[in-house]
Amino acid sequence: MKKNPAEQQSRDRMEPGALTIEGFLGTDDRPLADIIAADTAEVEAAGLTIEELGAFLEGLHKTADAGWEGRVPACNGKITVRSDETLGQISCPFTSCGDHCHKAVIGVKDAAGNDLLEFTPLDAHLIRKHGFFQGKGSPYRIGPKKLIAFYRFCKG
Ligand SMILES: [Zn+2]
């Protein structure tokens, strides 16, 4: 697949040390369009949409924000969420986007207090707006399989 200049610019911003220390791509050499297409296909094969999963994470972020760094129950008490904010914002790595997200980590635990998932507001944005779950091997990738299982656990 031929790389276009916009894709190359976005890709450069995803390299380690550009916007974040670890970057967004891990060990994934595939073109961004291929990464996105493969993950989108997996979500759709499960009968869900990128929009549903991204909106779900954004909703959890809003719920967590309301707790002012305390732990807040969500999804009928099946989980609790807590947001740890750091000062500042981070730009979306997609150059055509222009959005910024607050720097924060939202930690999700089950009712027994076991860690289930951590995500950032940027992760939720990347999934919802770009269908981008990050490259394979990225420490912050939450792949479709894991996210779908989490979504079903919360909604089921
Ligand atoms: Zn964006």
CSV table of N, CA and C and ligand atoms in Angstrom, one decimal:
chain,number,residue,atom,x,y,z
A,1,MET,N,0.8,-1.2,0.0
A,1,MET,CA,0.0,0.0,0.0
A,1,MET,C,0.9,1.3,0.0
A,2,LYS,N,0.5,2.2,-0.9
A,2,LYS,CA,1.3,3.4,-1.0
A,2,LYS,C,1.0,4.4,0.2
A,3,LYS,N,2.0,4.9,0.8
A,3,LYS,CA,1.8,5.8,2.0
A,3,LYS,C,1.5,7.2,1.5
A,4,ASN,N,0.5,7.8,2.0
A,4,ASN,CA,0.3,9.2,1.6
A,4,ASN,C,1.0,10.1,2.6
A,5,PRO,N,1.2,11.4,2.3
A,5,PRO,CA,2.0,12.3,3.2
A,5,PRO,C,1.3,12.5,4.5
A,6,ALA,N,0.0,12.6,4.5
A,6,ALA,CA,-0.8,12.9,5.8
A,6,ALA,C,-0.6,11.7,6.7
A,7,GLU,N,-0.6,10.5,6.1
A,7,GLU,CA,-0.4,9.3,6.9
A,7,GLU,C,1.0,9.3,7.5
A,8,GLN,N,2.0,9.7,6.7
A,8,GLN,CA,3.4,9.7,7.1
A,8,GLN,C,3.6,10.7,8.3
A,9,GLN,N,2.9,11.8,8.2
A,9,GLN,CA,3.0,12.8,9.2
A,9,GLN,C,2.4,12.3,10.6
A,10,SER,N,1.2,11.7,10.4
A,10,SER,CA,0.6,11.1,11.6
A,10,SER,C,1.5,10.1,12.2
A,11,ARG,N,2.0,9.2,11.4
A,11,ARG,CA,2.9,8.1,11.8
A,11,ARG,C,4.1,8.7,12.5
A,12,ASP,N,4.7,9.8,12.0
A,12,ASP,CA,5.9,10.3,12.7
A,12,ASP,C,5.5,10.8,14.1
A,13,ARG,N,4.3,11.3,14.2
A,13,ARG,CA,3.9,11.8,15.6
A,13,ARG,C,3.6,10.6,16.5
A,14,MET,N,3.5,9.4,16.0
A,14,MET,CA,3.2,8.2,16.8
A,14,MET,C,4.5,7.5,17.2
A,15,GLU,N,5.6,8.0,16.7
A,15,GLU,CA,6.9,7.3,17.0
A,15,GLU,C,7.3,7.6,18.5
A,16,PRO,N,8.0,6.7,19.1
A,16,PRO,CA,8.4,6.9,20.5
A,16,PRO,C,9.2,8.2,20.6
A,17,GLY,N,8.9,9.0,21.6
A,17,GLY,CA,9.6,10.2,21.9
A,17,GLY,C,9.0,11.4,21.1
A,18,ALA,N,8.0,11.3,20.3
A,18,ALA,CA,7.4,12.4,19.6
A,18,ALA,C,6.4,13.0,20.6
A,19,LEU,N,5.2,12.4,20.7
A,19,LEU,CA,4.2,13.0,21.6
A,19,LEU,C,4.3,12.3,23.0
A,20,THR,N,4.6,11.0,23.0
A,20,THR,CA,4.7,10.3,24.2
A,20,THR,C,6.0,9.5,24.2
A,21,ILE,N,6.5,9.1,25.4
A,21,ILE,CA,7.7,8.3,25.5
A,21,ILE,C,7.7,7.0,24.7
A,22,GLU,N,6.6,6.3,24.9
A,22,GLU,CA,6.5,5.0,24.2
A,22,GLU,C,6.0,5.0,22.8
A,23,GLY,N,5.3,6.1,22.4
A,23,GLY,CA,4.7,6.1,21.1
A,23,GLY,C,3.4,5.3,21.1
A,24,PHE,N,2.9,5.2,19.9
A,24,PHE,CA,1.6,4.5,19.7
A,24,PHE,C,1.6,3.3,18.9
A,25,LEU,N,2.7,2.9,18.3
A,25,LEU,CA,2.7,1.9,17.3
A,25,LEU,C,3.3,0.6,17.7
A,26,GLY,N,4.0,0.6,18.9
A,26,GLY,CA,4.6,-0.7,19.3
A,26,GLY,C,5.5,-1.2,18.2
A,27,THR,N,5.4,-2.5,17.9
A,27,THR,CA,6.2,-3.1,16.9
A,27,THR,C,5.5,-3.3,15.5
A,28,ASP,N,4.4,-2.5,15.4
A,28,ASP,CA,3.5,-2.7,14.2
A,28,ASP,C,4.0,-1.9,13.0
A,29,ASP,N,4.4,-2.6,12.0
A,29,ASP,CA,4.9,-1.9,10.8
A,29,ASP,C,3.8,-1.7,9.7
A,30,ARG,N,2.6,-2.2,10.0
A,30,ARG,CA,1.5,-2.0,9.0
A,30,ARG,C,1.1,-0.5,8.8
A,31,PRO,N,0.7,-0.2,7.6
A,31,PRO,CA,0.2,1.2,7.4
A,31,PRO,C,-1.0,1.4,8.3
A,32,LEU,N,-1.2,2.7,8.8
A,32,LEU,CA,-2.2,3.0,9.7
A,32,LEU,C,-3.6,2.5,9.2
A,33,ALA,N,-3.8,2.7,7.9
A,33,ALA,CA,-5.1,2.3,7.4
A,33,ALA,C,-5.4,0.8,7.5
A,34,ASP,N,-4.3,0.0,7.4
A,34,ASP,CA,-4.5,-1.4,7.6
A,34,ASP,C,-4.7,-1.8,9.0
A,35,ILE,N,-4.0,-1.1,10.0
A,35,ILE,CA,-4.2,-1.4,11.4
A,35,ILE,C,-5.7,-1.1,11.7
A,36,ILE,N,-6.2,0.0,11.3
A,36,ILE,CA,-7.5,0.5,11.6
A,36,ILE,C,-8.6,-0.5,11.0
A,37,ALA,N,-8.3,-0.8,9.7
A,37,ALA,CA,-9.3,-1.7,9.0
A,37,ALA,C,-9.4,-3.1,9.7
A,38,ALA,N,-8.2,-3.6,10.1
A,38,ALA,CA,-8.3,-4.9,10.8
A,38,ALA,C,-9.0,-4.9,12.1
A,39,ASP,N,-8.7,-3.9,12.9
A,39,ASP,CA,-9.4,-3.8,14.2
A,39,ASP,C,-10.9,-3.5,14.0
A,40,THR,N,-11.2,-2.6,13.0
A,40,THR,CA,-12.6,-2.3,12.8
A,40,THR,C,-13.4,-3.6,12.4
A,41,ALA,N,-12.8,-4.4,11.5
A,41,ALA,CA,-13.4,-5.6,11.1
A,41,ALA,C,-13.7,-6.5,12.3
A,42,GLU,N,-12.7,-6.6,13.2
A,42,GLU,CA,-12.9,-7.4,14.4
A,42,GLU,C,-14.1,-7.0,15.2
A,43,VAL,N,-14.2,-5.6,15.4
A,43,VAL,CA,-15.3,-5.1,16.2
A,43,VAL,C,-16.6,-5.4,15.5
A,44,GLU,N,-16.7,-5.2,14.2
A,44,GLU,CA,-17.9,-5.4,13.5
A,44,GLU,C,-18.3,-6.8,13.4
A,45,ALA,N,-17.3,-7.7,13.3
A,45,ALA,CA,-17.6,-9.1,13.4
A,45,ALA,C,-18.3,-9.6,14.7
A,46,ALA,N,-18.0,-8.8,15.7
A,46,ALA,CA,-18.6,-9.1,17.0
A,46,ALA,C,-20.0,-8.4,17.2
A,47,GLY,N,-20.4,-7.7,16.1
A,47,GLY,CA,-21.8,-7.1,16.1
A,47,GLY,C,-21.8,-5.7,16.8
A,48,LEU,N,-20.6,-5.1,17.0
A,48,LEU,CA,-20.5,-3.8,17.7
A,48,LEU,C,-20.0,-2.8,16.7
A,49,THR,N,-19.9,-1.5,17.1
A,49,THR,CA,-19.3,-0.5,16.3
A,49,THR,C,-18.2,0.2,17.1
A,50,ILE,N,-17.3,0.8,16.4
A,50,ILE,CA,-16.2,1.6,17.0
A,50,ILE,C,-16.8,2.7,17.8
A,51,GLU,N,-17.9,3.3,17.3
A,51,GLU,CA,-18.6,4.4,18.0
A,51,GLU,C,-19.1,3.9,19.4
A,52,GLU,N,-19.7,2.8,19.4
A,52,GLU,CA,-20.2,2.3,20.7
A,52,GLU,C,-19.1,2.1,21.7
A,53,LEU,N,-18.0,1.5,21.3
A,53,LEU,CA,-16.9,1.2,22.2
A,53,LEU,C,-16.3,2.5,22.7
A,54,GLY,N,-16.0,3.4,21.7
A,54,GLY,CA,-15.4,4.7,22.1
A,54,GLY,C,-16.2,5.5,23.0
A,55,ALA,N,-17.5,5.6,22.7
A,55,ALA,CA,-18.5,6.3,23.5
A,55,ALA,C,-18.6,5.7,24.9
A,56,PHE,N,-18.5,4.4,25.0
A,56,PHE,CA,-18.5,3.8,26.3
A,56,PHE,C,-17.3,4.2,27.1
A,57,LEU,N,-16.1,4.2,26.6
A,57,LEU,CA,-15.0,4.6,27.3
A,57,LEU,C,-15.1,6.1,27.7
A,58,GLU,N,-15.5,6.9,26.8
A,58,GLU,CA,-15.7,8.3,27.1
A,58,GLU,C,-16.7,8.5,28.2
A,59,GLY,N,-17.7,7.7,28.2
A,59,GLY,CA,-18.7,7.8,29.3
A,59,GLY,C,-18.1,7.5,30.6
A,60,LEU,N,-17.3,6.4,30.6
A,60,LEU,CA,-16.6,6.0,31.9
A,60,LEU,C,-15.6,7.1,32.4
A,61,HIS,N,-15.0,7.8,31.4
A,61,HIS,CA,-14.1,8.9,31.8
A,61,HIS,C,-14.9,10.0,32.4
A,62,LYS,N,-16.1,10.4,31.9
A,62,LYS,CA,-16.9,11.4,32.5
A,62,LYS,C,-17.4,11.0,33.9
A,63,THR,N,-17.7,9.7,34.0
A,63,THR,CA,-18.2,9.3,35.4
A,63,THR,C,-17.0,9.4,36.3
A,64,ALA,N,-15.8,9.0,35.9
A,64,ALA,CA,-14.7,9.0,36.8
A,64,ALA,C,-14.3,10.5,37.2
A,65,ASP,N,-14.4,11.4,36.2
A,65,ASP,CA,-14.1,12.8,36.4
A,65,ASP,C,-15.0,13.4,37.5
A,66,ALA,N,-16.2,12.9,37.6
A,66,ALA,CA,-17.2,13.4,38.6
A,66,ALA,C,-16.8,13.0,40.0
A,67,GLY,N,-15.9,12.0,40.1
A,67,GLY,CA,-15.4,11.6,41.4
A,67,GLY,C,-14.3,12.3,42.0
A,68,TRP,N,-13.7,13.3,41.3
A,68,TRP,CA,-12.6,14.1,41.8
A,68,TRP,C,-11.5,13.3,42.4
A,69,GLU,N,-11.1,12.3,41.6
A,69,GLU,CA,-9.9,11.4,41.9
A,69,GLU,C,-10.3,10.4,43.0
A,70,GLY,N,-11.6,10.3,43.4
A,70,GLY,CA,-12.0,9.2,44.2
A,70,GLY,C,-12.6,8.1,43.3
A,71,ARG,N,-12.8,7.0,43.9
A,71,ARG,CA,-13.3,5.9,43.1
A,71,ARG,C,-14.9,5.9,43.0
A,72,VAL,N,-15.4,5.8,41.8
A,72,VAL,CA,-16.9,5.9,41.6
A,72,VAL,C,-17.4,4.7,41.0
A,73,PRO,N,-18.6,4.2,41.5
A,73,PRO,CA,-19.2,3.0,40.9
A,73,PRO,C,-19.8,3.3,39.5
A,74,ALA,N,-19.7,2.4,38.6
A,74,ALA,CA,-20.3,2.5,37.3
A,74,ALA,C,-20.9,1.2,36.9
A,75,CYS,N,-21.7,1.2,35.8
A,75,CYS,CA,-22.3,0.0,35.3
A,75,CYS,C,-23.0,-0.9,36.4
A,76,ASN,N,-23.9,-0.2,37.0
A,76,ASN,CA,-24.7,-0.9,38.1
A,76,ASN,C,-23.8,-1.6,39.2
A,77,GLY,N,-22.7,-0.9,39.5
A,77,GLY,CA,-21.8,-1.4,40.5
A,77,GLY,C,-20.9,-2.6,40.1
A,78,LYS,N,-21.0,-3.0,38.8
A,78,LYS,CA,-20.1,-4.1,38.4
A,78,LYS,C,-18.6,-3.6,38.4
A,79,ILE,N,-18.4,-2.3,38.2
A,79,ILE,CA,-17.1,-1.8,38.2
A,79,ILE,C,-17.0,-0.5,39.0
A,80,THR,N,-15.8,-0.1,39.3
A,80,THR,CA,-15.5,1.3,39.8
A,80,THR,C,-14.5,1.9,38.9
A,81,VAL,N,-14.6,3.2,38.8
A,81,VAL,CA,-13.6,3.9,37.9
A,81,VAL,C,-13.0,5.1,38.7
A,82,ARG,N,-11.8,5.4,38.4
A,82,ARG,CA,-11.1,6.5,39.1
A,82,ARG,C,-10.2,7.2,38.1
A,83,SER,N,-10.2,8.5,38.1
A,83,SER,CA,-9.3,9.2,37.1
A,83,SER,C,-8.2,9.9,37.9
A,84,ASP,N,-7.0,9.6,37.5
A,84,ASP,CA,-5.8,10.3,38.0
A,84,ASP,C,-5.4,11.3,37.0
A,85,GLU,N,-5.5,12.6,37.2
A,85,GLU,CA,-5.2,13.6,36.2
A,85,GLU,C,-3.8,14.1,36.4
A,86,THR,N,-3.1,14.4,35.3
A,86,THR,CA,-1.9,15.2,35.4
A,86,THR,C,-2.1,16.5,34.7
A,87,LEU,N,-1.4,17.5,35.0
A,87,LEU,CA,-1.6,18.8,34.4
A,87,LEU,C,-1.3,18.7,32.9
A,88,GLY,N,-2.0,19.4,32.1
A,88,GLY,CA,-1.7,19.5,30.7
A,88,GLY,C,-2.6,18.7,29.8
A,89,GLN,N,-2.3,18.9,28.5
A,89,GLN,CA,-3.1,18.3,27.5
A,89,GLN,C,-2.1,17.6,26.5
A,90,ILE,N,-2.6,16.7,25.8
A,90,ILE,CA,-1.9,16.0,24.7
A,90,ILE,C,-2.6,16.1,23.4
A,91,SER,N,-1.9,16.4,22.3
A,91,SER,CA,-2.5,16.5,21.0
A,91,SER,C,-2.8,15.1,20.5
A,92,CYS,N,-3.9,15.0,19.7
A,92,CYS,CA,-4.1,13.8,18.9
A,92,CYS,C,-3.0,13.6,17.9
A,93,PRO,N,-2.5,12.4,17.8
A,93,PRO,CA,-1.4,12.2,16.8
A,93,PRO,C,-1.8,12.3,15.3
A,94,PHE,N,-3.1,12.2,15.1
A,94,PHE,CA,-3.6,12.3,13.7
A,94,PHE,C,-3.5,13.8,13.3
A,95,THR,N,-2.7,14.1,12.3
A,95,THR,CA,-2.4,15.5,12.0
A,95,THR,C,-3.6,16.2,11.5
A,96,SER,N,-4.6,15.5,10.8
A,96,SER,CA,-5.8,16.1,10.3
A,96,SER,C,-6.8,16.4,11.4
A,97,CYS,N,-6.6,16.0,12.6
A,97,CYS,CA,-7.6,16.0,13.6
A,97,CYS,C,-7.6,17.3,14.4
A,98,GLY,N,-6.5,17.7,15.1
A,98,GLY,CA,-6.5,19.0,15.8
A,98,GLY,C,-7.1,18.9,17.2
A,99,ASP,N,-7.6,17.8,17.6
A,99,ASP,CA,-8.2,17.7,19.0
A,99,ASP,C,-7.0,17.5,20.0
A,100,HIS,N,-7.4,18.0,21.2
A,100,HIS,CA,-6.5,17.8,22.4
A,100,HIS,C,-7.3,17.0,23.5
A,101,CYS,N,-6.6,16.2,24.2
A,101,CYS,CA,-7.2,15.5,25.4
A,101,CYS,C,-6.5,15.9,26.7
A,102,HIS,N,-7.2,15.9,27.8
A,102,HIS,CA,-6.5,16.0,29.0
A,102,HIS,C,-5.7,14.8,29.3
A,103,LYS,N,-4.6,15.1,30.0
A,103,LYS,CA,-3.7,14.0,30.4
A,103,LYS,C,-4.3,13.4,31.7
A,104,ALA,N,-4.6,12.1,31.6
A,104,ALA,CA,-5.2,11.4,32.8
A,104,ALA,C,-5.1,9.9,32.5
A,105,VAL,N,-5.2,9.2,33.6
A,105,VAL,CA,-5.3,7.7,33.5
A,105,VAL,C,-6.6,7.3,34.2
A,106,ILE,N,-7.5,6.6,33.5
A,106,ILE,CA,-8.7,6.1,34.2
A,106,ILE,C,-8.5,4.6,34.5
A,107,GLY,N,-8.5,4.3,35.8
A,107,GLY,CA,-8.3,3.0,36.2
A,107,GLY,C,-9.6,2.3,36.5
A,108,VAL,N,-9.9,1.1,36.0
A,108,VAL,CA,-11.1,0.4,36.2
A,108,VAL,C,-10.9,-0.8,37.0
A,109,LYS,N,-11.7,-1.0,38.0
A,109,LYS,CA,-11.6,-2.3,38.9
A,109,LYS,C,-12.9,-2.9,38.9
A,110,ASP,N,-12.9,-4.2,39.1
A,110,ASP,CA,-14.2,-4.9,39.3
A,110,ASP,C,-14.7,-4.7,40.7
A,111,ALA,N,-15.9,-5.3,41.0
A,111,ALA,CA,-16.5,-5.0,42.3
A,111,ALA,C,-15.6,-5.5,43.5
A,112,ALA,N,-14.8,-6.6,43.2
A,112,ALA,CA,-13.9,-7.1,44.2
A,112,ALA,C,-12.6,-6.4,44.4
A,113,GLY,N,-12.4,-5.4,43.5
A,113,GLY,CA,-11.2,-4.5,43.6
A,113,GLY,C,-10.0,-5.0,42.7
A,114,ASN,N,-10.3,-5.9,41.8
A,114,ASN,CA,-9.2,-6.4,40.9
A,114,ASN,C,-9.2,-5.4,39.7
A,115,ASP,N,-7.9,-5.1,39.3
A,115,ASP,CA,-7.7,-4.2,38.2
A,115,ASP,C,-8.2,-4.9,36.9
A,116,LEU,N,-9.0,-4.2,36.1
A,116,LEU,CA,-9.6,-4.7,34.9
A,116,LEU,C,-8.9,-4.1,33.7
A,117,LEU,N,-8.7,-2.8,33.8
A,117,LEU,CA,-8.3,-2.0,32.6
A,117,LEU,C,-7.8,-0.6,33.0
A,118,GLU,N,-6.9,-0.1,32.2
A,118,GLU,CA,-6.6,1.3,32.4
A,118,GLU,C,-6.6,2.0,31.0
A,119,PHE,N,-7.1,3.2,30.9
A,119,PHE,CA,-7.1,3.8,29.6
A,119,PHE,C,-7.0,5.3,29.8
A,120,THR,N,-6.6,6.1,28.8
A,120,THR,CA,-6.5,7.5,28.9
A,120,THR,C,-7.6,8.1,28.1
A,121,PRO,N,-7.9,9.4,28.3
A,121,PRO,CA,-8.9,10.1,27.5
A,121,PRO,C,-8.5,10.0,26.0
A,122,LEU,N,-7.1,10.1,25.7
A,122,LEU,CA,-6.7,10.0,24.3
A,122,LEU,C,-7.0,8.6,23.7
A,123,ASP,N,-6.8,7.6,24.5
A,123,ASP,CA,-7.2,6.2,24.0
A,123,ASP,C,-8.6,6.2,23.6
A,124,ALA,N,-9.5,6.8,24.4
A,124,ALA,CA,-10.9,6.7,24.1
A,124,ALA,C,-11.2,7.6,22.8
A,125,HIS,N,-10.5,8.7,22.7
A,125,HIS,CA,-10.7,9.5,21.5
A,125,HIS,C,-10.2,8.8,20.3
A,126,LEU,N,-9.0,8.2,20.4
A,126,LEU,CA,-8.4,7.5,19.2
A,126,LEU,C,-9.3,6.4,18.7
A,127,ILE,N,-10.0,5.7,19.6
A,127,ILE,CA,-10.9,4.6,19.2
A,127,ILE,C,-12.1,5.2,18.6
A,128,ARG,N,-12.7,6.2,19.3
A,128,ARG,CA,-14.0,6.7,18.8
A,128,ARG,C,-13.9,7.4,17.5
A,129,LYS,N,-13.0,8.3,17.5
A,129,LYS,CA,-12.9,9.2,16.3
A,129,LYS,C,-12.1,8.6,15.1
A,130,HIS,N,-11.1,7.8,15.4
A,130,HIS,CA,-10.2,7.3,14.4
A,130,HIS,C,-10.3,5.8,14.2
A,131,GLY,N,-11.0,5.1,15.1
A,131,GLY,CA,-11.0,3.6,15.0
A,131,GLY,C,-9.6,3.0,15.2
A,132,PHE,N,-8.8,3.8,15.9
A,132,PHE,CA,-7.4,3.4,16.1
A,132,PHE,C,-7.1,2.9,17.6
A,133,PHE,N,-6.8,1.6,17.7
A,133,PHE,CA,-6.6,1.0,19.0
A,133,PHE,C,-5.1,1.0,19.3
A,134,GLN,N,-4.3,1.6,18.5
A,134,GLN,CA,-2.8,1.6,18.6
A,134,GLN,C,-2.2,0.3,18.0
A,135,GLY,N,-1.0,0.4,17.7
A,135,GLY,CA,-0.3,-0.7,17.0
A,135,GLY,C,-0.1,-1.9,18.0
A,136,LYS,N,0.1,-3.0,17.3
A,136,LYS,CA,0.4,-4.2,18.2
A,136,LYS,C,1.8,-4.1,18.8
A,137,GLY,N,1.8,-4.4,20.1
A,137,GLY,CA,3.1,-4.2,20.9
A,137,GLY,C,3.1,-2.9,21.6
A,138,SER,N,2.2,-2.0,21.3
A,138,SER,CA,2.2,-0.7,22.1
A,138,SER,C,1.7,-1.0,23.5
A,139,PRO,N,2.4,-0.5,24.5
A,139,PRO,CA,2.0,-0.8,25.9
A,139,PRO,C,0.6,-0.3,26.2
A,140,TYR,N,0.1,0.6,25.4
A,140,TYR,CA,-1.3,1.2,25.7
A,140,TYR,C,-2.3,0.7,24.8
A,141,ARG,N,-2.0,-0.3,24.0
A,141,ARG,CA,-3.0,-0.8,23.1
A,141,ARG,C,-4.0,-1.6,23.9
A,142,ILE,N,-5.3,-1.3,23.7
A,142,ILE,CA,-6.4,-2.1,24.3
A,142,ILE,C,-7.0,-2.7,23.0
A,143,GLY,N,-6.7,-3.9,22.7
A,143,GLY,CA,-7.2,-4.5,21.4
A,143,GLY,C,-8.7,-4.7,21.5
A,144,PRO,N,-9.3,-4.9,20.3
A,144,PRO,CA,-10.7,-5.1,20.2
A,144,PRO,C,-11.2,-6.3,21.1
A,145,LYS,N,-10.4,-7.4,21.1
A,145,LYS,CA,-10.9,-8.5,21.8
A,145,LYS,C,-11.1,-8.2,23.3
A,146,LYS,N,-10.1,-7.5,23.9
A,146,LYS,CA,-10.1,-7.2,25.3
A,146,LYS,C,-11.2,-6.2,25.6
A,147,LEU,N,-11.3,-5.2,24.7
A,147,LEU,CA,-12.3,-4.2,24.9
A,147,LEU,C,-13.7,-4.7,24.7
A,148,ILE,N,-13.9,-5.5,23.8
A,148,ILE,CA,-15.3,-6.1,23.5
A,148,ILE,C,-15.7,-7.0,24.8
A,149,ALA,N,-14.7,-7.8,25.3
A,149,ALA,CA,-15.0,-8.6,26.5
A,149,ALA,C,-15.4,-7.7,27.7
A,150,PHE,N,-14.6,-6.6,27.8
A,150,PHE,CA,-14.9,-5.7,28.9
A,150,PHE,C,-16.3,-5.0,28.7
A,151,TYR,N,-16.6,-4.6,27.5
A,151,TYR,CA,-17.9,-3.9,27.2
A,151,TYR,C,-19.0,-4.9,27.6
A,152,ARG,N,-18.9,-6.2,27.2
A,152,ARG,CA,-20.0,-7.1,27.4
A,152,ARG,C,-20.1,-7.4,28.9
A,153,PHE,N,-19.0,-7.5,29.6
A,153,PHE,CA,-19.0,-7.7,31.0
A,153,PHE,C,-19.8,-6.5,31.7
A,154,CYS,N,-19.5,-5.3,31.3
A,154,CYS,CA,-20.2,-4.1,31.9
A,154,CYS,C,-21.6,-4.0,31.5
A,155,LYS,N,-21.9,-4.3,30.3
A,155,LYS,CA,-23.3,-4.1,29.8
A,155,LYS,C,-24.2,-5.3,30.0
A,156,GLY,N,-23.6,-6.5,30.2
A,156,GLY,CA,-24.3,-7.8,30.2
A,156,GLY,C,-25.2,-7.9,31.4
B,1,ZN,ZN,-8.0,12.9,16.8
